[in-house]
Amino acid sequence: MLHGKRILLIVSGGIAAYKSLELVRRLRERGASVRCVLTRGGAQFVTPLSLSALSEDKVYTDLFSLTDEAEMGHIQLSRDADLLLVVPASADILAKMAHGQADDLATTALLATDKDVMVAPAMNVRMWTHAATQANLATLRERGVHFVGPTEGDMACGEFGPGRMAEPNDIADAVSDFFEDSAPLSGRRALVTSGPTHEAIDPVRYIANRSSGKQGHAIAAALARRGAHTTLVAGPTNQPDPAGVNMIRVESAREMLAACEKALPADVAVCAAAVADWRVTTEATEKMKKSGTGVPTLEMTENPDILATLSAAANTRPALVIGFAAETENVVEYAQAKRSKKGCDWILANDVSPGTDTFGGTDNTIHLVSADGIEDWPRMSKTDVAERLADRITEQLGAGE
Ligand code: CTP
């Protein structure tokens, strides 16, 4: 369930800190990797050595440690994780979080992170019900911090009431639920094509186009983030590999088609690659030389259409096949025609005429053409287009169940 998930566990001060040791085991049993930050208060109750032995990783304690910072800066530490988990979360650390204080490694990581944070509060009942704590909790809830517990029960201090930390198993369940909710496409398979293709003329020359691969790579990343098992078949690009995708690099249109067919079955296919329409009929095996008798004539053959092939696949057609239409005029009309010609479900039409800076640029203006009509999206970054498309795909696949 938590396979491949990276959790940064922050252990703050409190008698319940001893339960963090069992939590490390429960999370690792479910497949997560756990890296620990121990506050000064936490170290009064558990030792760095026991956390390190159970997590099989280094334990971070000091904001100003030269060796720690050289290995892994505190910003990086907080961003490398998929979830920050504060167990136990004392009244003090919750107050610091609510007020944005950052006076040690734990609170600095919590302030610097761009990831979700989950806390398991543990404190005396009076501290829990105190107006100051309740105000801090309200602030944190409003900011989207996730809570697990506390429960009601006998406390180490001899009192009874709310403030008792949730049990390690329940915290591990809450972590599993969190990832399940944030991965609505888990169990789904996605196939994305991206980038240009290169069609060889001879061993040193090829036909290519200006596609950067930005849009296709961003779509693959967005689908993978939603939990889909994502295969990205990419032509030659300078884009970094998106996290968590199964990357297949190809050069030519025919290689791209073969890789796509191999990646089936899939629930959704998004063809964002700018596939070369033609290739040279016979690739020269040796470098072509200037002969002095004039320029060569290249005879061209049409490449297979990957989008049309996937849309027509007899037994393996993905439930949702999506293509792009790069047009310079009559954008929506041409896209509608392309949708029926290629047999796909949706076409994302974009204007690539000179001056729009869409090809190779960072922004895109999309018109989503489907059987239901046309949706005009405002101009937005290619990353935002990817997020919006991934949300629409999630809705569509969910609706089909
Ligand atoms: N496409 C494909 N295989 C091809 C050509 C295009 O999979 N051999 C896909 C692209 O990935 C895109 C869609 O088809 O999703 C439309 O691409 P586009 O270049 O706009 O259309 P073409 O089919 O090339 O038509 P034309 O050049 O005539 O506009």
Short mmCIF file of C-alpha atoms and ligand atoms in Angstrom, two decimals:
data_model
loop_
_atom_site.label_atom_id
_atom_site.label_comp_id
_atom_site.label_asym_id
_atom_site.label_seq_id
_atom_site.Cartn_x
_atom_site.Cartn_y
_atom_site.Cartn_z
CA MET A 1 0.00 0.00 0.00
CA LEU A 2 2.76 2.46 0.90
CA HIS A 3 5.21 0.98 -1.54
CA GLY A 4 7.68 3.59 -2.76
CA LYS A 5 6.36 6.33 -0.45
CA ARG A 6 8.92 8.38 1.43
CA ILE A 7 7.93 9.64 4.84
CA LEU A 8 9.77 12.19 6.93
CA LEU A 9 8.87 11.35 10.52
CA ILE A 10 9.38 14.18 12.98
CA VAL A 11 9.48 12.97 16.56
CA SER A 12 8.86 15.76 19.07
CA GLY A 13 9.01 15.68 22.88
CA GLY A 14 6.46 13.77 24.95
CA ILE A 15 6.06 10.48 26.68
CA ALA A 16 4.22 9.10 23.61
CA ALA A 17 7.49 9.46 21.63
CA TYR A 18 8.28 5.82 22.45
CA LYS A 19 5.36 4.82 20.18
CA SER A 20 7.13 6.44 17.22
CA LEU A 21 9.49 3.45 17.26
CA GLU A 22 6.66 1.06 16.61
CA LEU A 23 5.24 3.43 14.00
CA VAL A 24 8.49 3.27 12.03
CA ARG A 25 8.09 -0.51 11.90
CA ARG A 26 4.42 -0.38 10.90
CA LEU A 27 5.12 2.10 8.09
CA ARG A 28 8.07 0.10 6.79
CA GLU A 29 6.06 -3.13 6.88
CA ARG A 30 3.63 -1.43 4.49
CA GLY A 31 6.46 -0.59 2.10
CA ALA A 32 7.25 3.04 3.02
CA SER A 33 10.75 4.32 3.57
CA VAL A 34 11.03 6.38 6.73
CA ARG A 35 13.59 9.04 7.51
CA CYS A 36 13.53 10.58 10.98
CA VAL A 37 14.08 14.01 12.47
CA LEU A 38 14.34 13.99 16.25
CA THR A 39 13.78 17.21 18.22
CA ARG A 40 15.69 18.00 21.39
CA GLY A 41 12.56 17.19 23.41
CA GLY A 42 12.02 13.96 21.49
CA ALA A 43 15.59 12.88 22.25
CA GLN A 44 14.69 12.93 25.97
CA PHE A 45 12.39 9.97 25.30
CA VAL A 46 13.90 8.01 22.40
CA THR A 47 17.44 7.79 21.20
CA PRO A 48 18.70 8.58 17.71
CA LEU A 49 20.27 5.12 17.70
CA SER A 50 16.96 3.26 18.13
CA LEU A 51 15.24 5.36 15.44
CA SER A 52 18.18 4.89 13.13
CA ALA A 53 18.24 1.11 13.70
CA LEU A 54 14.51 0.79 12.95
CA SER A 55 14.45 3.17 9.99
CA GLU A 56 17.78 1.86 8.66
CA ASP A 57 18.66 5.45 7.85
CA LYS A 58 20.50 8.35 9.38
CA VAL A 59 18.55 10.34 11.99
CA TYR A 60 18.67 14.12 11.66
CA THR A 61 18.72 16.23 14.80
CA ASP A 62 20.64 19.44 14.31
CA LEU A 63 19.78 22.42 12.12
CA PHE A 64 23.32 23.71 12.25
CA SER A 65 25.15 20.45 11.71
CA LEU A 66 27.79 20.95 9.08
CA THR A 67 27.96 17.28 8.16
CA ASP A 68 24.17 16.91 7.89
CA GLU A 69 23.85 20.06 5.81
CA ALA A 70 26.63 18.96 3.49
CA GLU A 71 24.92 15.59 2.94
CA MET A 72 21.31 16.74 2.80
CA GLY A 73 20.27 20.37 3.41
CA HIS A 74 17.21 20.95 5.60
CA ILE A 75 15.17 22.24 2.64
CA GLN A 76 15.99 19.15 0.61
CA LEU A 77 15.18 16.92 3.59
CA SER A 78 11.63 18.29 3.71
CA ARG A 79 11.10 18.17 -0.06
CA ASP A 80 12.48 14.69 -0.63
CA ALA A 81 9.56 13.19 1.30
CA ASP A 82 6.03 12.50 0.03
CA LEU A 83 4.55 13.28 3.45
CA LEU A 84 5.79 14.91 6.65
CA LEU A 85 4.47 13.14 9.71
CA VAL A 86 4.77 14.64 13.20
CA VAL A 87 4.44 11.91 15.83
CA PRO A 88 3.97 12.77 18.59
CA ALA A 89 2.98 16.36 17.93
CA SER A 90 3.40 18.21 21.22
CA ALA A 91 1.46 21.39 22.09
CA ASP A 92 4.75 23.23 21.58
CA ILE A 93 5.47 22.01 18.04
CA LEU A 94 1.84 22.63 17.01
CA ALA A 95 2.11 26.18 18.33
CA LYS A 96 5.34 26.73 16.42
CA MET A 97 3.79 25.33 13.25
CA ALA A 98 0.74 27.58 13.62
CA HIS A 99 2.94 30.64 14.04
CA GLY A 100 5.56 29.80 11.43
CA GLN A 101 8.39 29.62 13.92
CA ALA A 102 11.51 27.85 12.70
CA ASP A 103 14.06 27.60 15.47
CA ASP A 104 15.23 24.02 15.04
CA LEU A 105 15.57 21.43 12.29
CA ALA A 106 12.04 20.00 12.72
CA THR A 107 10.22 23.33 12.59
CA THR A 108 12.44 24.59 9.78
CA ALA A 109 11.64 21.50 7.70
CA LEU A 110 7.92 21.97 8.45
CA LEU A 111 8.06 25.60 7.32
CA ALA A 112 10.17 24.91 4.23
CA THR A 113 8.23 21.95 2.89
CA ASP A 114 6.01 21.92 -0.18
CA LYS A 115 4.44 18.58 0.84
CA ASP A 116 1.44 17.61 2.94
CA VAL A 117 1.83 17.43 6.70
CA MET A 118 0.07 15.01 9.06
CA VAL A 119 0.21 15.32 12.84
CA ALA A 120 -0.67 12.98 15.69
CA PRO A 121 -1.13 15.26 18.71
CA ALA A 122 -0.29 14.00 22.18
CA MET A 123 -0.54 16.09 25.30
CA ASN A 124 -2.19 16.51 28.67
CA VAL A 125 -5.95 17.03 28.53
CA ARG A 126 -5.76 20.61 29.88
CA MET A 127 -3.11 21.53 27.35
CA TRP A 128 -5.29 20.05 24.60
CA THR A 129 -8.45 21.92 25.63
CA HIS A 130 -6.61 25.21 26.30
CA ALA A 131 -7.90 28.04 24.11
CA ALA A 132 -4.39 28.71 22.81
CA THR A 133 -3.96 25.11 21.60
CA GLN A 134 -7.47 25.04 20.11
CA ALA A 135 -6.77 28.28 18.22
CA ASN A 136 -3.53 26.80 16.88
CA LEU A 137 -5.35 23.64 15.79
CA ALA A 138 -7.98 25.69 13.97
CA THR A 139 -5.23 27.59 12.13
CA LEU A 140 -3.47 24.38 11.13
CA ARG A 141 -6.72 22.70 10.00
CA GLU A 142 -7.53 25.70 7.90
CA ARG A 143 -4.12 25.43 6.26
CA GLY A 144 -4.80 21.83 5.32
CA VAL A 145 -2.70 20.02 7.93
CA HIS A 146 -4.07 16.47 8.40
CA PHE A 147 -4.85 15.23 11.90
CA VAL A 148 -4.94 11.74 13.31
CA GLY A 149 -6.25 11.57 16.88
CA PRO A 150 -5.91 12.33 19.64
CA THR A 151 -8.15 9.81 21.37
CA GLU A 152 -9.64 9.86 24.83
CA GLY A 153 -8.29 7.72 27.61
CA ASP A 154 -6.04 7.35 30.62
CA MET A 155 -2.93 9.41 30.31
CA ALA A 156 0.60 8.95 31.54
CA CYS A 157 0.07 12.03 33.76
CA GLY A 158 -2.77 10.25 35.61
CA GLU A 159 -5.58 12.34 34.11
CA PHE A 160 -8.32 11.17 31.77
CA GLY A 161 -9.66 12.80 28.61
CA PRO A 162 -8.72 13.78 25.05
CA GLY A 163 -5.04 14.22 24.32
CA ARG A 164 -3.93 10.60 24.17
CA MET A 165 -1.97 9.90 21.01
CA ALA A 166 -3.53 7.62 18.36
CA GLU A 167 -2.04 4.11 18.26
CA PRO A 168 0.75 3.44 15.73
CA ASN A 169 -1.48 1.13 13.67
CA ASP A 170 -4.18 3.79 13.43
CA ILE A 171 -1.59 6.37 12.39
CA ALA A 172 -0.27 3.98 9.72
CA ASP A 173 -3.90 3.49 8.52
CA ALA A 174 -4.37 7.26 8.31
CA VAL A 175 -1.16 7.52 6.26
CA SER A 176 -2.40 4.76 3.91
CA ASP A 177 -5.78 6.53 3.56
CA PHE A 178 -4.03 9.80 2.82
CA PHE A 179 -2.07 8.27 -0.07
CA GLU A 180 -5.14 6.43 -1.36
CA ASP A 181 -7.14 9.68 -1.43
CA SER A 182 -4.30 11.58 -3.08
CA ALA A 183 -3.88 8.84 -5.72
CA PRO A 184 -7.29 8.63 -7.41
CA LEU A 185 -5.76 6.89 -10.43
CA SER A 186 -4.05 4.16 -8.46
CA GLY A 187 -4.60 0.81 -10.17
CA ARG A 188 -5.02 2.58 -13.55
CA ARG A 189 -2.55 2.39 -16.43
CA ALA A 190 -1.64 5.40 -18.54
CA LEU A 191 0.36 5.68 -21.75
CA VAL A 192 1.75 9.04 -22.87
CA THR A 193 3.79 9.94 -25.96
CA SER A 194 5.95 13.04 -25.91
CA GLY A 195 8.57 15.00 -27.82
CA PRO A 196 9.49 14.92 -31.49
CA THR A 197 10.59 11.93 -33.50
CA HIS A 198 13.80 11.82 -35.49
CA GLU A 199 13.62 10.19 -38.90
CA ALA A 200 17.05 9.23 -40.16
CA ILE A 201 18.20 10.25 -43.64
CA ASP A 202 21.62 8.68 -43.25
CA PRO A 203 23.78 7.81 -40.21
CA VAL A 204 24.38 11.51 -39.40
CA ARG A 205 21.32 13.38 -40.65
CA TYR A 206 17.68 13.28 -39.69
CA ILE A 207 14.33 15.03 -40.09
CA ALA A 208 12.95 16.50 -36.87
CA ASN A 209 10.65 19.21 -35.54
CA ARG A 210 10.67 21.82 -32.79
CA SER A 211 8.66 19.93 -30.17
CA SER A 212 10.27 20.28 -26.72
CA GLY A 213 8.38 17.47 -24.99
CA LYS A 214 7.36 19.88 -22.19
CA GLN A 215 3.63 19.25 -22.52
CA GLY A 216 3.79 15.45 -22.84
CA HIS A 217 6.29 15.08 -20.00
CA ALA A 218 4.15 17.31 -17.74
CA ILE A 219 1.08 15.16 -18.51
CA ALA A 220 2.95 11.95 -17.67
CA ALA A 221 4.15 13.51 -14.40
CA ALA A 222 0.62 14.65 -13.48
CA LEU A 223 -0.86 11.20 -14.14
CA ALA A 224 1.90 9.47 -12.19
CA ARG A 225 1.35 11.86 -9.27
CA ARG A 226 -2.29 10.77 -9.21
CA GLY A 227 -1.16 7.19 -8.80
CA ALA A 228 -1.50 5.88 -12.38
CA HIS A 229 1.05 3.35 -13.56
CA THR A 230 2.40 5.61 -16.29
CA THR A 231 4.52 4.70 -19.29
CA LEU A 232 6.07 7.64 -21.09
CA VAL A 233 7.27 6.90 -24.62
CA ALA A 234 9.43 9.85 -25.57
CA GLY A 235 11.31 10.92 -28.64
CA PRO A 236 14.63 12.76 -28.25
CA THR A 237 14.14 15.70 -25.83
CA ASN A 238 16.14 17.58 -23.21
CA GLN A 239 13.39 17.25 -20.59
CA PRO A 240 14.33 15.52 -17.33
CA ASP A 241 12.57 12.19 -16.69
CA PRO A 242 9.42 12.86 -14.66
CA ALA A 243 9.39 11.18 -11.23
CA GLY A 244 7.70 7.83 -10.96
CA VAL A 245 7.12 7.10 -14.66
CA ASN A 246 8.23 4.11 -16.66
CA MET A 247 10.42 5.83 -19.25
CA ILE A 248 10.90 4.44 -22.75
CA ARG A 249 13.13 6.39 -25.10
CA VAL A 250 12.73 6.08 -28.84
CA GLU A 251 13.92 7.93 -31.93
CA SER A 252 11.61 7.27 -34.86
CA ALA A 253 7.83 7.12 -35.34
CA ARG A 254 7.96 3.40 -36.01
CA GLU A 255 9.91 2.80 -32.77
CA MET A 256 7.38 4.97 -30.93
CA LEU A 257 4.46 2.94 -32.25
CA ALA A 258 6.12 -0.36 -31.35
CA ALA A 259 6.85 0.87 -27.81
CA CYS A 260 3.25 2.08 -27.40
CA GLU A 261 1.78 -1.21 -28.55
CA LYS A 262 4.05 -3.03 -26.14
CA ALA A 263 2.89 -0.79 -23.27
CA LEU A 264 -0.79 -1.77 -23.77
CA PRO A 265 -3.20 -2.44 -22.16
CA ALA A 266 -3.84 1.01 -20.75
CA ASP A 267 -6.93 2.77 -19.42
CA VAL A 268 -5.91 6.06 -20.99
CA ALA A 269 -3.55 7.01 -23.80
CA VAL A 270 -2.44 10.59 -24.38
CA CYS A 271 -0.62 11.20 -27.66
CA ALA A 272 1.24 14.45 -27.13
CA ALA A 273 4.22 13.64 -29.34
CA ALA A 274 4.82 15.63 -32.49
CA VAL A 275 5.35 12.56 -34.61
CA ALA A 276 7.02 13.17 -37.97
CA ASP A 277 4.43 12.58 -40.67
CA TRP A 278 6.96 11.27 -43.16
CA ARG A 279 10.25 9.43 -43.21
CA VAL A 280 12.77 8.90 -45.95
CA THR A 281 11.74 5.76 -47.83
CA THR A 282 15.20 4.25 -47.82
CA GLU A 283 17.63 5.38 -45.13
CA ALA A 284 21.17 5.54 -46.54
CA THR A 285 23.47 3.14 -44.71
CA GLU A 286 26.51 5.36 -45.32
CA LYS A 287 26.80 9.13 -45.00
CA MET A 288 25.56 10.76 -48.20
CA LYS A 289 28.37 12.64 -50.00
CA LYS A 290 28.23 15.69 -52.21
CA SER A 291 28.64 14.13 -55.63
CA GLY A 292 29.03 17.25 -57.70
CA THR A 293 26.06 16.23 -59.81
CA GLY A 294 23.49 18.29 -57.87
CA VAL A 295 21.41 17.94 -54.72
CA PRO A 296 19.87 14.60 -53.74
CA THR A 297 16.13 14.01 -53.98
CA LEU A 298 14.62 12.42 -50.89
CA GLU A 299 11.73 10.08 -51.50
CA MET A 300 9.34 10.08 -48.56
CA THR A 301 6.94 7.52 -47.11
CA GLU A 302 4.12 8.27 -44.67
CA ASN A 303 4.74 7.20 -41.07
CA PRO A 304 2.21 5.11 -39.14
CA ASP A 305 -0.27 7.22 -37.20
CA ILE A 306 0.11 6.23 -33.56
CA LEU A 307 -3.02 8.01 -32.33
CA ALA A 308 -5.18 6.45 -35.04
CA THR A 309 -3.64 3.01 -34.45
CA LEU A 310 -4.29 3.11 -30.69
CA SER A 311 -7.83 4.38 -31.30
CA ALA A 312 -8.53 1.48 -33.64
CA ALA A 313 -6.85 -1.27 -31.59
CA ALA A 314 -9.35 -4.13 -31.62
CA ASN A 315 -8.98 -5.69 -28.18
CA THR A 316 -6.60 -3.32 -26.51
CA ARG A 317 -8.13 0.09 -27.23
CA PRO A 318 -7.71 2.23 -24.11
CA ALA A 319 -11.05 3.37 -22.65
CA LEU A 320 -9.98 6.96 -23.24
CA VAL A 321 -7.74 7.98 -26.17
CA ILE A 322 -6.63 11.59 -26.31
CA GLY A 323 -4.74 13.40 -29.06
CA PHE A 324 -3.46 16.90 -29.70
CA ALA A 325 -4.10 18.97 -32.77
CA ALA A 326 -1.41 21.46 -33.57
CA GLU A 327 -2.99 23.93 -35.98
CA THR A 328 -2.14 27.33 -37.37
CA GLU A 329 -5.65 28.25 -38.64
CA ASN A 330 -9.30 27.19 -38.15
CA VAL A 331 -8.06 25.55 -34.93
CA VAL A 332 -11.34 24.12 -33.60
CA GLU A 333 -12.81 23.09 -36.98
CA TYR A 334 -9.65 21.23 -37.97
CA ALA A 335 -9.53 19.61 -34.53
CA GLN A 336 -13.10 18.34 -34.85
CA ALA A 337 -12.26 16.85 -38.22
CA LYS A 338 -9.08 15.31 -36.79
CA ARG A 339 -11.04 13.75 -33.92
CA SER A 340 -13.35 11.87 -36.23
CA LYS A 341 -10.60 10.98 -38.72
CA LYS A 342 -8.36 9.50 -36.03
CA GLY A 343 -11.16 7.89 -34.01
CA CYS A 344 -9.97 9.24 -30.66
CA ASP A 345 -12.23 10.45 -27.83
CA TRP A 346 -10.79 13.85 -27.07
CA ILE A 347 -8.62 16.25 -29.02
CA LEU A 348 -6.77 19.04 -27.26
CA ALA A 349 -6.50 21.65 -29.96
CA ASN A 350 -3.80 24.27 -29.72
CA ASP A 351 -2.79 27.15 -31.92
CA VAL A 352 0.86 26.82 -32.90
CA SER A 353 0.98 29.65 -35.44
CA PRO A 354 4.11 31.81 -35.42
CA GLY A 355 3.93 34.38 -32.60
CA THR A 356 1.97 32.16 -30.19
CA ASP A 357 5.22 30.66 -28.86
CA THR A 358 3.41 27.39 -28.10
CA PHE A 359 5.92 25.08 -29.76
CA GLY A 360 8.88 25.00 -27.36
CA GLY A 361 7.34 27.74 -25.14
CA THR A 362 6.01 27.40 -21.60
CA ASP A 363 2.32 28.25 -22.16
CA ASN A 364 -0.53 26.72 -24.12
CA THR A 365 -4.10 27.69 -25.03
CA ILE A 366 -6.30 24.62 -25.27
CA HIS A 367 -9.73 23.87 -26.71
CA LEU A 368 -10.89 20.45 -25.57
CA VAL A 369 -12.94 18.88 -28.36
CA SER A 370 -15.03 15.86 -27.37
CA ALA A 371 -18.34 14.23 -28.27
CA ASP A 372 -19.94 16.60 -25.72
CA GLY A 373 -18.75 19.76 -27.47
CA ILE A 374 -15.93 22.22 -26.99
CA GLU A 375 -14.37 23.50 -23.77
CA ASP A 376 -12.23 26.62 -24.15
CA TRP A 377 -9.50 26.72 -21.53
CA PRO A 378 -7.80 30.03 -20.68
CA ARG A 379 -4.14 30.42 -21.64
CA MET A 380 -2.09 28.72 -18.92
CA SER A 381 1.28 27.09 -18.36
CA LYS A 382 1.85 23.64 -19.82
CA THR A 383 2.13 22.32 -16.25
CA ASP A 384 -1.34 23.70 -15.46
CA VAL A 385 -2.70 22.21 -18.70
CA ALA A 386 -1.28 18.86 -17.56
CA GLU A 387 -2.91 19.17 -14.12
CA ARG A 388 -6.27 20.14 -15.59
CA LEU A 389 -6.14 17.34 -18.12
CA ALA A 390 -5.18 14.79 -15.44
CA ASP A 391 -8.16 15.96 -13.36
CA ARG A 392 -10.50 15.60 -16.36
CA ILE A 393 -9.10 12.12 -17.07
CA THR A 394 -9.65 11.15 -13.41
CA GLU A 395 -13.27 12.34 -13.60
CA GLN A 396 -13.85 10.52 -16.87
CA LEU A 397 -12.36 7.20 -15.78
CA GLY A 398 -14.19 7.45 -12.46
CA ALA A 399 -17.47 8.13 -14.26
CA GLY A 400 -16.98 5.08 -16.46
CA GLU A 401 -16.95 2.66 -13.52
N1 CTP B 1 0.02 11.68 -34.26
C1 CTP B 1 0.43 10.36 -34.11
N2 CTP B 1 1.13 9.75 -35.10
C2 CTP B 1 1.43 10.40 -36.23
C3 CTP B 1 1.03 11.76 -36.40
C4 CTP B 1 0.32 12.36 -35.40
O1 CTP B 1 0.16 9.76 -33.06
N3 CTP B 1 2.12 9.79 -37.16
C5 CTP B 1 -0.77 12.28 -33.21
C6 CTP B 1 -0.10 13.39 -32.44
O2 CTP B 1 0.57 12.89 -31.32
C7 CTP B 1 -1.28 14.26 -32.06
C8 CTP B 1 -2.26 14.06 -33.19
O3 CTP B 1 -1.87 12.87 -33.82
O4 CTP B 1 -1.89 13.79 -30.89
C9 CTP B 1 -2.35 15.15 -34.21
O5 CTP B 1 -1.14 15.57 -34.67
P1 CTP B 1 -1.03 16.73 -35.76
O6 CTP B 1 0.40 16.91 -36.10
O7 CTP B 1 -1.77 17.93 -35.29
O8 CTP B 1 -1.87 16.13 -36.91
P2 CTP B 1 -1.47 15.29 -38.16
O9 CTP B 1 -2.05 13.93 -38.03
O10 CTP B 1 0.00 15.32 -38.35
O11 CTP B 1 -2.25 16.03 -39.30
P3 CTP B 1 -1.85 17.34 -40.12
O12 CTP B 1 -0.36 17.44 -40.05
O13 CTP B 1 -2.39 17.05 -41.44
O14 CTP B 1 -2.55 18.46 -39.44
#
